[in-house]
Short mmCIF file of C-alpha atoms in Angstrom, two decimals:
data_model
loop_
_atom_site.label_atom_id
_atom_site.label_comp_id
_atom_site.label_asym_id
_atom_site.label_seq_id
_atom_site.Cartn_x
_atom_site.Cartn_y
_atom_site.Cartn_z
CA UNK A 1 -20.91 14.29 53.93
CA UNK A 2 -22.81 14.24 50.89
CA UNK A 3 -22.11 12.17 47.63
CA UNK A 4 -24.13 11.89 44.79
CA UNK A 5 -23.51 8.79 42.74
CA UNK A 6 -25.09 9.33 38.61
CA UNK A 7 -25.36 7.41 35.50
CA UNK A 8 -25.11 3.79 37.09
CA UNK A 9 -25.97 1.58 34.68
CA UNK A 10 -27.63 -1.23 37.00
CA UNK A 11 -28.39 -0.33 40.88
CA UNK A 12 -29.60 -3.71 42.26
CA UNK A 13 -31.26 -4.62 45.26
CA UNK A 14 -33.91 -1.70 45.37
CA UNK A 15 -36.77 -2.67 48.49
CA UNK A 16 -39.04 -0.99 50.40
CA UNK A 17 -38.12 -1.28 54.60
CA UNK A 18 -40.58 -4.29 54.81
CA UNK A 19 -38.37 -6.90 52.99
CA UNK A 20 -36.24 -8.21 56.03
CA UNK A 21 -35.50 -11.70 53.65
CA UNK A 22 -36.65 -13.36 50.40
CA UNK A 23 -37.86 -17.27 50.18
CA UNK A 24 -38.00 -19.83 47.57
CA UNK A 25 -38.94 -18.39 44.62
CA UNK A 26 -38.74 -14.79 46.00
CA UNK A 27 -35.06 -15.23 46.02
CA UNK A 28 -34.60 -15.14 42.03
CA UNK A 29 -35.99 -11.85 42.16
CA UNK A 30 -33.72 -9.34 42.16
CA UNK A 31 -35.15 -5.75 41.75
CA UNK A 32 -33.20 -2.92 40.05
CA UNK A 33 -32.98 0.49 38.83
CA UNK A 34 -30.99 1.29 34.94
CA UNK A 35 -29.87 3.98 34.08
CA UNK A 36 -30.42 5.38 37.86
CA UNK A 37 -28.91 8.08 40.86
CA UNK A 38 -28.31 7.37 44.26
CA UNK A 39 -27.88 10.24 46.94
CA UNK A 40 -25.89 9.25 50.55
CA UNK A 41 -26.35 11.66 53.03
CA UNK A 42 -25.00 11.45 56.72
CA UNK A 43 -23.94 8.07 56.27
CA UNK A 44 -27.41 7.10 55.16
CA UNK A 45 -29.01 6.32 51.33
CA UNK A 46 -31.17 9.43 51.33
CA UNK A 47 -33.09 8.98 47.96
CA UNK A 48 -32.33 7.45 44.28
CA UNK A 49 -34.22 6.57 41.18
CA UNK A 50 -34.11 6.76 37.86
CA UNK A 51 -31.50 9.81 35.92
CA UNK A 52 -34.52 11.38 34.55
CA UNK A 53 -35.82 11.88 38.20
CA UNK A 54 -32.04 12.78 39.61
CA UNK A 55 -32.00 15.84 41.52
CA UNK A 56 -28.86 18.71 41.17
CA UNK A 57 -28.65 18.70 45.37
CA UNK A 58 -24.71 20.50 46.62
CA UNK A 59 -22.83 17.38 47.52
CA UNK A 60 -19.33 16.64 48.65
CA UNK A 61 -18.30 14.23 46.61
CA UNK A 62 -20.05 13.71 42.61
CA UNK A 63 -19.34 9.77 41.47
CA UNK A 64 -20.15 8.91 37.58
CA UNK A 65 -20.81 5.60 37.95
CA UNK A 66 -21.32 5.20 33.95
CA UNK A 67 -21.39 1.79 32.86
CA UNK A 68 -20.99 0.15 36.31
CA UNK A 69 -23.22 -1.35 38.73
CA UNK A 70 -24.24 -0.34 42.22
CA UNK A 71 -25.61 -2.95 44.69
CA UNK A 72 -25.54 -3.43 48.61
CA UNK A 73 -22.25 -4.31 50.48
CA UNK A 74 -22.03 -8.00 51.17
CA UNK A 75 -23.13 -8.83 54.71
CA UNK A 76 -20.91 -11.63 55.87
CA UNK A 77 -22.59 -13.61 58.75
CA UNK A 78 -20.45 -16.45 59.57
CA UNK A 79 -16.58 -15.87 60.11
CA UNK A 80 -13.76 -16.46 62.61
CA UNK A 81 -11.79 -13.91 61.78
CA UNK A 82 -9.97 -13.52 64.78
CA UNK A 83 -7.66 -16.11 65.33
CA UNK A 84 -3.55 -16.14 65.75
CA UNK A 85 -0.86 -17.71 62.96
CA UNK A 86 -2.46 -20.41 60.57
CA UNK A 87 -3.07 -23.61 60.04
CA UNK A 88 -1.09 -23.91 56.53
CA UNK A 89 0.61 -27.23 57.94
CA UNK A 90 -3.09 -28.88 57.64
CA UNK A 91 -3.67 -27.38 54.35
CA UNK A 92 -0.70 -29.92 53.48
CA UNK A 93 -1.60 -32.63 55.33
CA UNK A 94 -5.30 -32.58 53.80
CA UNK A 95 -3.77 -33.40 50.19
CA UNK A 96 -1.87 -35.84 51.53
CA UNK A 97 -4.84 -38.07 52.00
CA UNK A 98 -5.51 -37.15 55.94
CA UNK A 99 -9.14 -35.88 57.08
CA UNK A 100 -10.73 -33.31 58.92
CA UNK A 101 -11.72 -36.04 61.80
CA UNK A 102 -8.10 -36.99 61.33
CA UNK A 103 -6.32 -33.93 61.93
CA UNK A 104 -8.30 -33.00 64.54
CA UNK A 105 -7.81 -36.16 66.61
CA UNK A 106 -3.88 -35.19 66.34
CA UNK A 107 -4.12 -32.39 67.82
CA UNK A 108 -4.68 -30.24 64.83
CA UNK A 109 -7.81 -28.33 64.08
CA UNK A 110 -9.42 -26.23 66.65
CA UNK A 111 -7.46 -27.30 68.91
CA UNK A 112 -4.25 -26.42 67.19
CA UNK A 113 -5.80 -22.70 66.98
CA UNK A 114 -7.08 -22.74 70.60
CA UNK A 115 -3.44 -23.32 71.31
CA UNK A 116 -1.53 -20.68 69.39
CA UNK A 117 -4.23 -18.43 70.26
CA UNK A 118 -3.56 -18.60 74.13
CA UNK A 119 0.11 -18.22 73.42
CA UNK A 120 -0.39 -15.19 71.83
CA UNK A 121 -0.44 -11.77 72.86
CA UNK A 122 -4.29 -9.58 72.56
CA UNK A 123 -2.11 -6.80 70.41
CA UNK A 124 -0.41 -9.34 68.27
CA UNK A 125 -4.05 -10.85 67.46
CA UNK A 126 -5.82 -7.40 67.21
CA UNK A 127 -3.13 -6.40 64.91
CA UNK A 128 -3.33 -10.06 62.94
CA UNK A 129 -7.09 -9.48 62.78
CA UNK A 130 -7.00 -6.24 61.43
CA UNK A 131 -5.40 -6.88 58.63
CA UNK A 132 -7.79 -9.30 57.59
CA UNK A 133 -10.77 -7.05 58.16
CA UNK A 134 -9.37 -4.43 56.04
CA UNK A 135 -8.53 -7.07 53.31
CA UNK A 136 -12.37 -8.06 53.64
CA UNK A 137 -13.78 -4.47 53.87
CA UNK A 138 -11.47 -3.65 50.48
CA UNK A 139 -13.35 -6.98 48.73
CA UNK A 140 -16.94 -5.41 49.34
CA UNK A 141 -18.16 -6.89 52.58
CA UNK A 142 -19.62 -3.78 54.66
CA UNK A 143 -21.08 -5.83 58.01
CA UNK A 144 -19.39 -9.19 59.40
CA UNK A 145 -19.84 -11.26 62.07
CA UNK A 146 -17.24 -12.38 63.96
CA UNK A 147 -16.83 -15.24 66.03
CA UNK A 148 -14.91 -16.79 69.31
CA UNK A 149 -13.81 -19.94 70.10
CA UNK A 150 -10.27 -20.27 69.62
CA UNK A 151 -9.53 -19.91 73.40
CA UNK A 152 -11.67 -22.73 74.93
CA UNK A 153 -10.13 -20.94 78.49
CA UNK A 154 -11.98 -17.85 80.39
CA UNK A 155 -9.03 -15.75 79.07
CA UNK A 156 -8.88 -17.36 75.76
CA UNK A 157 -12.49 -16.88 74.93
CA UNK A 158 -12.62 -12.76 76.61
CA UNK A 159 -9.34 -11.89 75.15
CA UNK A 160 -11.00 -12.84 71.60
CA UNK A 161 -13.82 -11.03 72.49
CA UNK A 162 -12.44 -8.22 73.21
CA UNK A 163 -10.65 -7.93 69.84
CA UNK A 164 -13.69 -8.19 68.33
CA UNK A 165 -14.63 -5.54 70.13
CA UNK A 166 -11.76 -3.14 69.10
CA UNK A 167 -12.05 -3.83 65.57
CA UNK A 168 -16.03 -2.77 65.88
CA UNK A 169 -14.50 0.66 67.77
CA UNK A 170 -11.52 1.05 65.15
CA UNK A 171 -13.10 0.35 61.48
CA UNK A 172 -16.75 2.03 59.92
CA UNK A 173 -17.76 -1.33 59.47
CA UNK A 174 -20.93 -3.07 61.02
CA UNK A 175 -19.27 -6.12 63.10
CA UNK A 176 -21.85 -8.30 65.88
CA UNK A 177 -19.81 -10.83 68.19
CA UNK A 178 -20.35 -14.36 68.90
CA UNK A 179 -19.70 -16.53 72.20
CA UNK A 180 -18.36 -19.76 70.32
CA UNK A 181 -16.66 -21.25 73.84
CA UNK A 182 -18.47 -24.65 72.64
CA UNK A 183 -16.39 -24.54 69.58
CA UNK A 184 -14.49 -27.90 70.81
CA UNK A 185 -13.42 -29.55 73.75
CA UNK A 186 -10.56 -29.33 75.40
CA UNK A 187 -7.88 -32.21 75.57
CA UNK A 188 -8.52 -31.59 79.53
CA UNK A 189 -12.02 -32.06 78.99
CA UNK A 190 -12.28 -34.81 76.47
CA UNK A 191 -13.55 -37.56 79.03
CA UNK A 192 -15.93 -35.10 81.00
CA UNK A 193 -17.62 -32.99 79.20
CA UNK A 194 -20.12 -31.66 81.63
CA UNK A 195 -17.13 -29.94 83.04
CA UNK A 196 -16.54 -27.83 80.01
CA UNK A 197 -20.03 -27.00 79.89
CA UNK A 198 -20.36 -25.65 83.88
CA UNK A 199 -16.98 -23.39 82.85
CA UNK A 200 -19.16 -22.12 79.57
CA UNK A 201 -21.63 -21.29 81.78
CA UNK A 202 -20.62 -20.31 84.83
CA UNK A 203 -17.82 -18.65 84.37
CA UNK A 204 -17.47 -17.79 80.32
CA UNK A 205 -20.75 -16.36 80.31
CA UNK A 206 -21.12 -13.99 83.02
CA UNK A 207 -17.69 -12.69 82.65
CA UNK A 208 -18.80 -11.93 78.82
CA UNK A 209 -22.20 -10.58 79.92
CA UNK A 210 -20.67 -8.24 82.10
CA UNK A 211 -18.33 -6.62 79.83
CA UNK A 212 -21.23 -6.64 77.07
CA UNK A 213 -18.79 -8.54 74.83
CA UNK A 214 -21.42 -10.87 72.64
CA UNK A 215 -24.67 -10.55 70.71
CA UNK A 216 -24.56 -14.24 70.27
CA UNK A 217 -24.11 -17.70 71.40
CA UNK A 218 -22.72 -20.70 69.08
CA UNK A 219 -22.19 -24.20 69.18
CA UNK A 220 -20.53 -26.69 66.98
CA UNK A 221 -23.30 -29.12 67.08
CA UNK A 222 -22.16 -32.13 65.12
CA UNK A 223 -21.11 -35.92 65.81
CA UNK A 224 -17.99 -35.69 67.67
CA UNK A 225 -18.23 -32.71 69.23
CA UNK A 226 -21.22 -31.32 71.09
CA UNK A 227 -24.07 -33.20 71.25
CA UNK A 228 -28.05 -31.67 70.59
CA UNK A 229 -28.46 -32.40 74.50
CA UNK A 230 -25.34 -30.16 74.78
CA UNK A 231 -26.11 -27.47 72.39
CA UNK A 232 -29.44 -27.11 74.00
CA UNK A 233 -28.14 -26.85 77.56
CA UNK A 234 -25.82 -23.89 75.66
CA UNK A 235 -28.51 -22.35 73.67
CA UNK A 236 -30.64 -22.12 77.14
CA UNK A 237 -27.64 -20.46 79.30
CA UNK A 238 -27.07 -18.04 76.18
CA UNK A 239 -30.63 -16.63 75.83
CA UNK A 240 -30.73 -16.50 79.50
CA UNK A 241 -28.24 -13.39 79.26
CA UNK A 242 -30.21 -12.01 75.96
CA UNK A 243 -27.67 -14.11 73.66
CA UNK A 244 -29.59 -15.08 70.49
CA UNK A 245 -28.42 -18.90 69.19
CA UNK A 246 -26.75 -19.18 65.84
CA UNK A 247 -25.47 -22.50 65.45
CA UNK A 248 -22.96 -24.50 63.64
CA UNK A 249 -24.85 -27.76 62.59
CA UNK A 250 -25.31 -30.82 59.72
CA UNK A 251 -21.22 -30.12 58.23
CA UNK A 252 -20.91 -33.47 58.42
CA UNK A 253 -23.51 -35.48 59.92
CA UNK A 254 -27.68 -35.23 60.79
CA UNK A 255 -28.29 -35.82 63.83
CA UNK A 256 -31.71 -33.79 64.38
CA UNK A 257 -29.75 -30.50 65.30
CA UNK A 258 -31.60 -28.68 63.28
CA UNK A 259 -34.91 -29.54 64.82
CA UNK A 260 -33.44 -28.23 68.29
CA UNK A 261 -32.46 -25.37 66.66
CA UNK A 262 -35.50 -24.03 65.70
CA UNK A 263 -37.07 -24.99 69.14
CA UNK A 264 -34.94 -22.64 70.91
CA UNK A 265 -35.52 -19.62 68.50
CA UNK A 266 -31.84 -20.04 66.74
CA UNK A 267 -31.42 -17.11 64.53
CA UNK A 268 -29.30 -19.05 61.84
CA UNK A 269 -28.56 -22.39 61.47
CA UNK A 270 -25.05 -22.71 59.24
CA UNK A 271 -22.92 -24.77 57.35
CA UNK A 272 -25.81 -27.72 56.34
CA UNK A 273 -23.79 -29.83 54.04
CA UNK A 274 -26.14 -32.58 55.13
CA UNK A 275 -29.55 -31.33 54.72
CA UNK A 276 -32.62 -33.92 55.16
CA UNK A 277 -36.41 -33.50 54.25
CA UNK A 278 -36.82 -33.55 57.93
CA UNK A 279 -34.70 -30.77 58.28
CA UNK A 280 -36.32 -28.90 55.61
CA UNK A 281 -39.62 -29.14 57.07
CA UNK A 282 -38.67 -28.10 60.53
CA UNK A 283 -36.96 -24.89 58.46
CA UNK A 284 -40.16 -23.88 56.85
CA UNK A 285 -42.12 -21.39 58.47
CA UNK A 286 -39.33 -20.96 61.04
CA UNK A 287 -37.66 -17.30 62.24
CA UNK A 288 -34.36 -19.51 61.47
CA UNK A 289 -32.07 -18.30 58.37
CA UNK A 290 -30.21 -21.53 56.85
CA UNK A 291 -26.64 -20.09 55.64
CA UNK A 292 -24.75 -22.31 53.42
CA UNK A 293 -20.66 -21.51 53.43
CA UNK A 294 -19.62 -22.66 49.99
CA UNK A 295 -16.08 -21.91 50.43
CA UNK A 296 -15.39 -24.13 53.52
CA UNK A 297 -16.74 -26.85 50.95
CA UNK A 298 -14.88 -25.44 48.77
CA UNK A 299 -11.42 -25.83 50.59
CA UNK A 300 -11.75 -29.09 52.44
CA UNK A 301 -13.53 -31.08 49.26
CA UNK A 302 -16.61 -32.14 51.41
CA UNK A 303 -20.66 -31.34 49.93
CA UNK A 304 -22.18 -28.54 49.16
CA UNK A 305 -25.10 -27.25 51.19
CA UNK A 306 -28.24 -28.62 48.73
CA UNK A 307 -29.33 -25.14 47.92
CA UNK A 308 -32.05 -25.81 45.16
CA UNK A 309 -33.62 -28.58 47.14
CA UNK A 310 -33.81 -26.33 49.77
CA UNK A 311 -34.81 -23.00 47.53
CA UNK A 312 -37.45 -25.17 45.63
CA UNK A 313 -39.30 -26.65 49.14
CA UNK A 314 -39.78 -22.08 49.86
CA UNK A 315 -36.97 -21.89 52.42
CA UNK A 316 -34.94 -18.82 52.68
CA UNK A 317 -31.13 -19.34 52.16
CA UNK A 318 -27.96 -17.04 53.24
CA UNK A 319 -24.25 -17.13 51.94
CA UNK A 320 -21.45 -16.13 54.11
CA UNK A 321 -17.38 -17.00 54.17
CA UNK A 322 -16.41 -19.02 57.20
CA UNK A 323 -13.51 -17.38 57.31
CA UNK A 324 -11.27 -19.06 59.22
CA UNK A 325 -7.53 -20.42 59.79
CA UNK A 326 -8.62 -24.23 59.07
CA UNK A 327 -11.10 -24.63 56.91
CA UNK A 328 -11.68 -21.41 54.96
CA UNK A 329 -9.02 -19.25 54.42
CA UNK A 330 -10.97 -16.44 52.73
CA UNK A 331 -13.14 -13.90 53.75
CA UNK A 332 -13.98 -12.88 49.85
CA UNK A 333 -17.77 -12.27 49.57
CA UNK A 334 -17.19 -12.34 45.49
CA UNK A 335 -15.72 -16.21 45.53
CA UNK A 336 -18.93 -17.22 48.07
CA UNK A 337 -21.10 -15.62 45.40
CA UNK A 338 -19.40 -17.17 42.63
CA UNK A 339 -19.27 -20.34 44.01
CA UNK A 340 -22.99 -20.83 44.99
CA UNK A 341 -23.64 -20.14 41.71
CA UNK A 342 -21.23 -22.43 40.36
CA UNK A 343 -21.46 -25.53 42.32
CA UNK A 344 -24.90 -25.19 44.16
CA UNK A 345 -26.43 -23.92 40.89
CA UNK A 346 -27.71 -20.72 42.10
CA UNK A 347 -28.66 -18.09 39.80
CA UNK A 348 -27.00 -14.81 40.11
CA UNK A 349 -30.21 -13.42 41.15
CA UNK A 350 -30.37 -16.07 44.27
CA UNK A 351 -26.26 -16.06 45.29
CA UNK A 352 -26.62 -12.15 45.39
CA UNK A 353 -30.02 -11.93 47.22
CA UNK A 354 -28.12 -14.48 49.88
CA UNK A 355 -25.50 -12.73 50.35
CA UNK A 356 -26.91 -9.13 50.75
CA UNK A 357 -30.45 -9.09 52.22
CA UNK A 358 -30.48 -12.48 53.40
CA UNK A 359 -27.21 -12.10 55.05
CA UNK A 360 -28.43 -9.15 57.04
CA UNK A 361 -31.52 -11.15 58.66
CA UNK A 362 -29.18 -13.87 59.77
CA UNK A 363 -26.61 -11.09 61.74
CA UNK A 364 -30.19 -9.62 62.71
CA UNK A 365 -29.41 -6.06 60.80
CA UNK A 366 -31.96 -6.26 58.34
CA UNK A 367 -33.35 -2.93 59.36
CA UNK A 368 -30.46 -0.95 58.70
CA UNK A 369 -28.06 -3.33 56.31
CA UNK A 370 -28.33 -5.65 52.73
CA UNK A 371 -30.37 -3.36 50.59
CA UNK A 372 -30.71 -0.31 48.62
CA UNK A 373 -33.69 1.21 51.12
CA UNK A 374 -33.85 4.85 51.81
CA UNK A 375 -32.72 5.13 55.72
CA UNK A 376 -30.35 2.03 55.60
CA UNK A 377 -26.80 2.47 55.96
CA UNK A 378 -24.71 3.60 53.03
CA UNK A 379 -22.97 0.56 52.58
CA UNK A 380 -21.96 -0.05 48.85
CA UNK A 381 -20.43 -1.66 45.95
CA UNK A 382 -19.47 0.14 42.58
CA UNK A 383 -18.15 -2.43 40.29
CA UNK A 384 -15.84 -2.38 37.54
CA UNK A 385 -17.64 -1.06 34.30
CA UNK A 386 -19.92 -4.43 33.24
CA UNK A 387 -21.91 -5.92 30.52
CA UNK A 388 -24.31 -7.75 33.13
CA UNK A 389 -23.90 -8.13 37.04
CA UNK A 390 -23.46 -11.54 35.89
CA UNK A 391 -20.17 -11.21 35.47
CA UNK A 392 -19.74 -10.83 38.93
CA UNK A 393 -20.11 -15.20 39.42
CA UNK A 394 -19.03 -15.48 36.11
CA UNK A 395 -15.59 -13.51 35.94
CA UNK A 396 -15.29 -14.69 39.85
CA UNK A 397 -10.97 -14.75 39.24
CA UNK A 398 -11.24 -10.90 38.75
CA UNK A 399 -11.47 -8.91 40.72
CA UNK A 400 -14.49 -6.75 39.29
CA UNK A 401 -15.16 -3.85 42.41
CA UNK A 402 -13.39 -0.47 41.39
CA UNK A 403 -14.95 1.52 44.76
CA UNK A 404 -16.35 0.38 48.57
CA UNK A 405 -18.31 2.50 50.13
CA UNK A 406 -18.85 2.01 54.16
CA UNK A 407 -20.58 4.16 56.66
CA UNK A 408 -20.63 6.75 54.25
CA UNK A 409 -17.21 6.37 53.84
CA UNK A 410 -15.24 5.37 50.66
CA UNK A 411 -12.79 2.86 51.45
#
């Protein structure tokens, strides 16, 4: 199919094939087109440039994008989308003065999920799951990641997996899986721990290597629930079965996770609420993406990740949702975007960069998603008509996107 889309007032995010991220002060530069025309062809951006340049080819579909602005589809690199019920019982109990550390010593938290999830049927949570990808797909993201870790069991952790996998086989959109069995431990395992670990890796991860279920491994490395010695002995196992490390770390305490992070080749390294010089330093020069998750501080009132210390010192920084039952009940791209501009102080310019090409290195789809590049996937957004794209942060209650296109495909 061919569609021709003319007159766009702003397309943003123009690159060449040899940007795969943007640092420091790279990241407030934004390049665009006005006044330009963009040509998809076989599910691929085939050519654009400016109108005066636009060629008359016989397309399928003709889109006059007058007065509206064109720019990648988010690429979402951090969610849990796959889960079973909700947590809305927390969501109370949180403004009623109880903590995350609180709840989740209860009996709430991941625990809660890991528990509804293994009562639940793999159809009922496919056909939970898909609802919320199509919600997600319809808000502009066009690539997610998606993670595990609500089963904590061999068939909890496969039967997510294999969700996953049916969503990727069912919807146009880009989707990589993530082994997240050291999301928590178990209430069996809370006094042996080493336990939990053997059954990660002796039994989770062949079964999911197997079945070619994952692209790669996670841990929640943070005080309380795996330690760095932990993660490590995880991030080894993973790579071991060609499972690249992208790690939860620094949410709510430091505790040099970062460091061991980068030492094992980590792809991302997300949440970082708590970010210290040391960290920083370990960071630069590093193939590790930092991905802040605004909305997670958002919802549970804790910091946000320190994005202009970090953007000043040259580091590269990525947005993504954390969508999950707990914590971050959104998968909406737009709020992320708005937020990081509104309470980490990141310029339009920055939050947009972060969440398009940025957000592609850290699901390691750089090459084919997060910019306007001729060869890369079709995946776009056609706003609302605007005076500026930065009305996208600034409007961020309205909903601004008047067409999706996935795969070629308009959603």
């Amino acid at each position: 199919m061919k569609i021709l889309i003319t007159n766009i007032k702003e397309l943003l995010q123009v690159r060449d094939i040899t940007t795969d991220k943007v640092s420091g002060a790279e990241m407030a530069v934004l390049p665009k087109i006005d006044n330009a025309y963009l040509l998809i062809e076989d599910n691929l951006i085939a050519d654009f440039g400016p109108m005066d340049n636009c060629p008359i080819p016989d397309v399928d579909l003709n889109i006059d994008a007058t007065g509206k602005t064109v720019l990648p589809a988010w690429v979402d690199s951090h969610t849990h989308i796959v889960y079973a019920g909700n947590r809305v019982q927390e969501f109370a109990d949180r403004i009623n003065g109880l903590s995350y550390e609180e709840i989740a010593n209860r009996g709430g938290g991941i625990l809660n999920s890991a528990k509804k999830l293994n009562e639940t049927s793999e159809e009922e949570i496919y056909n939970q799951s898909k609802i919320r990808l199509e919600e997600v797909m319809q808000q502009g993201t066009g690539a997610v990641e998606i993670k595990s870790g609500y089963g904590l069991t061999v068939d909890g952790e496969l039967k997510m997996l294999r969700v996953i996998k049916k969503l990727a086989e069912n919807h146009p959109i880009k989707i990589k899986a993530t082994f997240l069995g050291a999301h928590a431990f178990p209430m069996e395992y809370k006094e042996n721990h080493s336990a939990y670990l053997d059954l990660i890796i002796n039994e989770m991860l062949p079964k999911i290597a197997e079945e070619k279920l994952a692209d790669y491994i996670d841990a929640f490395l943070e005080t309380g629930y795996f330690s760095v010695e932990e993660t490590e002995r995880i991030m080894i196992a993973g790579k071991q079965y060609g499972l690249v490390p992208k790690i939860h770390v620094n949410q709510f305490t430091a505790i040099n996770g970062i460091e061991a992070c980068v030492k094992h080749g980590a792809l991302s390294v997300d949440h970082l609420e708590i970010v210290t010089d040391e960290d920083i330093e370990v960071l630069k020069n590093s193939i590790t993406m930092p991905v802040a998750l605004p909305s997670c501080s958002y919802f549970i009132s804790i910091p946000y990740t320190p994005a202009r210390k970090m953007i000043t010192a040259g580091l590269p920084l990525a947005l993504a949702t954390d969508f999950n039952p707990g914590t971050t009940p959104s998968g909406n791209m737009n709020f992320v975007v708005a937020t990081a501009c509104i309470k980490m102080k990141m310029t339009p310019e920055e939050a947009i960069n972060a969440a398009t090409i940025n957000g592609a290195y850290a699901m390691g789809i750089s090459a084919t998603h997060g910019s306007i590049t001729k060869g890369k996937h079709a995946n776009l957004i056609i706003t609302k008509p605007l005076t500026s794209y930065y009305q996208l942060p600034y409007a961020f209650g309205s909903n601004l996107i008047d067409q999706v296109i996935i795969e070629g495909q308009v959603i």
